[in-house]
Amino acid sequence: MAPFTSPFTMGISDQDGFTTSDPRRRRRLLDRVEEAGLDHVSVGDHISFHDGSGFDGMITANTMLSSHDRLSVLIGIYLLGLRHPMATARQLSTLSQAAPGRLTLGVGVGGEDRREVSNAGVDPRTRGRRLDEALMLVRRLLTGEEVSHEGEFFRLDGARILPAPDPGIPIVIGGKGDVAVRRTAESGDGWLGIFCSARRFAETRERILEAASGLDRPTPSWFGVNVWCGLDTDPRRARELLAAKMQGLYHLPYEKFQYIAPAGTPEQVAEFLLPFVESGAEHITVIPVGSGVEAEIDAVAALREQLGRAVGAARE
């Protein structure tokens, strides 16, 4: 029998734990992530979310990349529609120079907190169109070509960003619904799902591939999902920890998320994630909530092992 090859990669997002002010502790934690067999670290992005909390995705990505020599970083998702494409392309070029081939950029519109959008100087009603225009310009600028553009939101005159990232930086689209399908097919290297069921993930993936089939550009090939997970040896404790964290961040009761944000032991959460892998999710990022960052890393490693076993058993 041929050896089992995992059809998925698994990463971890732990914004609070990895952004510790102690650089030695941060390096130890990232070493622990690598030793646990995880593939990447994911960082989020918010300017001022609900009560003013936030974390700049580019700066945090740079912190992670400079603190470890091998782990890859996924920014998921970066609120590109709230930034200028010229500045964004420069940041990406600089990150690529320092850590070539180790960054994937997820982009989206955000909007869970409309004041975050409006306080950034963007009309919430136009943030989608602004993202489309910014995304198109970032992609052009990252080729190193000279760009002149007169659009609804941005004007560039002979703009250029050098050096162009080599290898290129994959840009994946976050979000859901018709807009995410259209944006991924037209402008993305792939799609990053969040807050969706496995059934919705499978449907969206198929729609993207169908929409992209007739376009004169590479077919999106990167499909991943971010999943909030409560992880503990005691399922009840896992649910309590996850509920408290999500209610504090999103100002909504956990019951709004319980069917798309599982809580339990690694084996129980692996059962939840198995249909995503079977639906084509090749990149899974776990946003864990547990009793501490070290315990969360270990729990995600156990989850990866359990999910690998489940996938192997399903394919026998």
PDB file of N, CA and C in Angstrom, residues 166-203:
ATOM      1  N   ASP A 166       9.300  37.905  -6.228  1.00  0.00           N
ATOM      2  CA  ASP A 166       9.714  36.709  -6.958  1.00  0.00           C
ATOM      3  C   ASP A 166      10.113  35.652  -5.941  1.00  0.00           C
ATOM      4  N   PRO A 167       9.333  34.572  -5.810  1.00  0.00           N
ATOM      5  CA  PRO A 167       8.125  34.256  -6.583  1.00  0.00           C
ATOM      6  C   PRO A 167       6.967  35.185  -6.243  1.00  0.00           C
ATOM      7  N   GLY A 168       5.942  35.169  -7.090  1.00  0.00           N
ATOM      8  CA  GLY A 168       4.790  36.021  -6.861  1.00  0.00           C
ATOM      9  C   GLY A 168       4.055  35.668  -5.590  1.00  0.00           C
ATOM     10  N   ILE A 169       3.315  36.630  -5.077  1.00  0.00           N
ATOM     11  CA  ILE A 169       2.538  36.433  -3.855  1.00  0.00           C
ATOM     12  C   ILE A 169       1.123  36.012  -4.229  1.00  0.00           C
ATOM     13  N   PRO A 170       0.680  34.813  -3.849  1.00  0.00           N
ATOM     14  CA  PRO A 170      -0.710  34.418  -4.132  1.00  0.00           C
ATOM     15  C   PRO A 170      -1.687  35.360  -3.426  1.00  0.00           C
ATOM     16  N   ILE A 171      -2.706  35.765  -4.155  1.00  0.00           N
ATOM     17  CA  ILE A 171      -3.753  36.623  -3.595  1.00  0.00           C
ATOM     18  C   ILE A 171      -5.064  35.849  -3.639  1.00  0.00           C
ATOM     19  N   VAL A 172      -5.617  35.577  -2.462  1.00  0.00           N
ATOM     20  CA  VAL A 172      -6.852  34.800  -2.380  1.00  0.00           C
ATOM     21  C   VAL A 172      -7.955  35.694  -1.838  1.00  0.00           C
ATOM     22  N   ILE A 173      -9.169  35.392  -2.248  1.00  0.00           N
ATOM     23  CA  ILE A 173     -10.306  36.256  -1.959  1.00  0.00           C
ATOM     24  C   ILE A 173     -11.105  35.703  -0.793  1.00  0.00           C
ATOM     25  N   GLY A 174     -11.350  36.552   0.195  1.00  0.00           N
ATOM     26  CA  GLY A 174     -12.224  36.174   1.291  1.00  0.00           C
ATOM     27  C   GLY A 174     -13.646  36.629   1.026  1.00  0.00           C
ATOM     28  N   GLY A 175     -14.589  36.055   1.749  1.00  0.00           N
ATOM     29  CA  GLY A 175     -15.979  36.456   1.586  1.00  0.00           C
ATOM     30  C   GLY A 175     -16.839  35.298   1.147  1.00  0.00           C
ATOM     31  N   LYS A 176     -18.081  35.617   0.821  1.00  0.00           N
ATOM     32  CA  LYS A 176     -19.029  34.574   0.430  1.00  0.00           C
ATOM     33  C   LYS A 176     -20.049  35.159  -0.528  1.00  0.00           C
ATOM     34  N   GLY A 177     -20.832  34.281  -1.117  1.00  0.00           N
ATOM     35  CA  GLY A 177     -21.898  34.721  -2.001  1.00  0.00           C
ATOM     36  C   GLY A 177     -21.429  35.003  -3.408  1.00  0.00           C
ATOM     37  N   ASP A 178     -22.328  35.615  -4.181  1.00  0.00           N
ATOM     38  CA  ASP A 178     -22.072  35.865  -5.589  1.00  0.00           C
ATOM     39  C   ASP A 178     -20.844  36.741  -5.811  1.00  0.00           C
ATOM     40  N   VAL A 179     -20.663  37.735  -4.953  1.00  0.00           N
ATOM     41  CA  VAL A 179     -19.546  38.656  -5.141  1.00  0.00           C
ATOM     42  C   VAL A 179     -18.219  37.926  -4.966  1.00  0.00           C
ATOM     43  N   ALA A 180     -18.121  37.064  -3.972  1.00  0.00           N
ATOM     44  CA  ALA A 180     -16.880  36.315  -3.763  1.00  0.00           C
ATOM     45  C   ALA A 180     -16.597  35.397  -4.937  1.00  0.00           C
ATOM     46  N   VAL A 181     -17.638  34.780  -5.489  1.00  0.00           N
ATOM     47  CA  VAL A 181     -17.462  33.916  -6.654  1.00  0.00           C
ATOM     48  C   VAL A 181     -16.934  34.723  -7.829  1.00  0.00           C
ATOM     49  N   ARG A 182     -17.593  35.825  -8.132  1.00  0.00           N
ATOM     50  CA  ARG A 182     -17.170  36.659  -9.257  1.00  0.00           C
ATOM     51  C   ARG A 182     -15.766  37.215  -9.051  1.00  0.00           C
ATOM     52  N   ARG A 183     -15.472  37.714  -7.847  1.00  0.00           N
ATOM     53  CA  ARG A 183     -14.167  38.345  -7.592  1.00  0.00           C
ATOM     54  C   ARG A 183     -13.046  37.312  -7.665  1.00  0.00           C
ATOM     55  N   THR A 184     -13.283  36.113  -7.141  1.00  0.00           N
ATOM     56  CA  THR A 184     -12.256  35.073  -7.194  1.00  0.00           C
ATOM     57  C   THR A 184     -12.012  34.627  -8.625  1.00  0.00           C
ATOM     58  N   ALA A 185     -13.081  34.405  -9.384  1.00  0.00           N
ATOM     59  CA  ALA A 185     -12.930  33.966 -10.770  1.00  0.00           C
ATOM     60  C   ALA A 185     -12.186  34.990 -11.605  1.00  0.00           C
ATOM     61  N   GLU A 186     -12.468  36.260 -11.379  1.00  0.00           N
ATOM     62  CA  GLU A 186     -11.892  37.326 -12.205  1.00  0.00           C
ATOM     63  C   GLU A 186     -10.515  37.774 -11.757  1.00  0.00           C
ATOM     64  N   SER A 187     -10.261  37.741 -10.434  1.00  0.00           N
ATOM     65  CA  SER A 187      -9.061  38.411  -9.930  1.00  0.00           C
ATOM     66  C   SER A 187      -8.250  37.624  -8.922  1.00  0.00           C
ATOM     67  N   GLY A 188      -8.713  36.467  -8.462  1.00  0.00           N
ATOM     68  CA  GLY A 188      -8.034  35.771  -7.381  1.00  0.00           C
ATOM     69  C   GLY A 188      -7.259  34.558  -7.825  1.00  0.00           C
ATOM     70  N   ASP A 189      -6.273  34.193  -7.014  1.00  0.00           N
ATOM     71  CA  ASP A 189      -5.571  32.915  -7.191  1.00  0.00           C
ATOM     72  C   ASP A 189      -6.288  31.799  -6.454  1.00  0.00           C
ATOM     73  N   GLY A 190      -7.273  32.163  -5.653  1.00  0.00           N
ATOM     74  CA  GLY A 190      -8.030  31.182  -4.906  1.00  0.00           C
ATOM     75  C   GLY A 190      -9.024  31.861  -4.000  1.00  0.00           C
ATOM     76  N   TRP A 191      -9.672  31.058  -3.159  1.00  0.00           N
ATOM     77  CA  TRP A 191     -10.733  31.547  -2.282  1.00  0.00           C
ATOM     78  C   TRP A 191     -10.485  31.074  -0.863  1.00  0.00           C
ATOM     79  N   LEU A 192     -10.705  31.977   0.094  1.00  0.00           N
ATOM     80  CA  LEU A 192     -10.563  31.685   1.518  1.00  0.00           C
ATOM     81  C   LEU A 192     -11.920  31.837   2.171  1.00  0.00           C
ATOM     82  N   GLY A 193     -12.514  30.711   2.559  1.00  0.00           N
ATOM     83  CA  GLY A 193     -13.821  30.739   3.196  1.00  0.00           C
ATOM     84  C   GLY A 193     -13.710  30.924   4.701  1.00  0.00           C
ATOM     85  N   ILE A 194     -14.694  31.574   5.270  1.00  0.00           N
ATOM     86  CA  ILE A 194     -14.798  31.707   6.726  1.00  0.00           C
ATOM     87  C   ILE A 194     -16.270  31.852   7.072  1.00  0.00           C
ATOM     88  N   PHE A 195     -16.653  31.311   8.218  1.00  0.00           N
ATOM     89  CA  PHE A 195     -18.046  31.323   8.644  1.00  0.00           C
ATOM     90  C   PHE A 195     -18.948  30.682   7.588  1.00  0.00           C
ATOM     91  N   CYS A 196     -18.569  29.499   7.146  1.00  0.00           N
ATOM     92  CA  CYS A 196     -19.404  28.794   6.184  1.00  0.00           C
ATOM     93  C   CYS A 196     -19.435  27.312   6.545  1.00  0.00           C
ATOM     94  N   SER A 197     -20.488  26.640   6.122  1.00  0.00           N
ATOM     95  CA  SER A 197     -20.607  25.204   6.315  1.00  0.00           C
ATOM     96  C   SER A 197     -19.814  24.477   5.239  1.00  0.00           C
ATOM     97  N   ALA A 198     -19.589  23.189   5.437  1.00  0.00           N
ATOM     98  CA  ALA A 198     -18.900  22.399   4.421  1.00  0.00           C
ATOM     99  C   ALA A 198     -19.717  22.346   3.140  1.00  0.00           C
ATOM    100  N   ARG A 199     -21.020  22.285   3.261  1.00  0.00           N
ATOM    101  CA  ARG A 199     -21.863  22.281   2.065  1.00  0.00           C
ATOM    102  C   ARG A 199     -21.717  23.578   1.288  1.00  0.00           C
ATOM    103  N   ARG A 200     -21.745  24.711   1.995  1.00  0.00           N
ATOM    104  CA  ARG A 200     -21.578  25.993   1.321  1.00  0.00           C
ATOM    105  C   ARG A 200     -20.181  26.124   0.727  1.00  0.00           C
ATOM    106  N   PHE A 201     -19.184  25.585   1.423  1.00  0.00           N
ATOM    107  CA  PHE A 201     -17.829  25.623   0.885  1.00  0.00           C
ATOM    108  C   PHE A 201     -17.766  24.881  -0.443  1.00  0.00           C
ATOM    109  N   ALA A 202     -18.321  23.678  -0.483  1.00  0.00           N
ATOM    110  CA  ALA A 202     -18.287  22.882  -1.707  1.00  0.00           C
ATOM    111  C   ALA A 202     -19.014  23.582  -2.843  1.00  0.00           C
ATOM    112  N   GLU A 203     -20.182  24.155  -2.539  1.00  0.00           N
ATOM    113  CA  GLU A 203     -20.948  24.854  -3.568  1.00  0.00           C
ATOM    114  C   GLU A 203     -20.184  26.054  -4.113  1.00  0.00           C
TER     115      GLU A 203
END
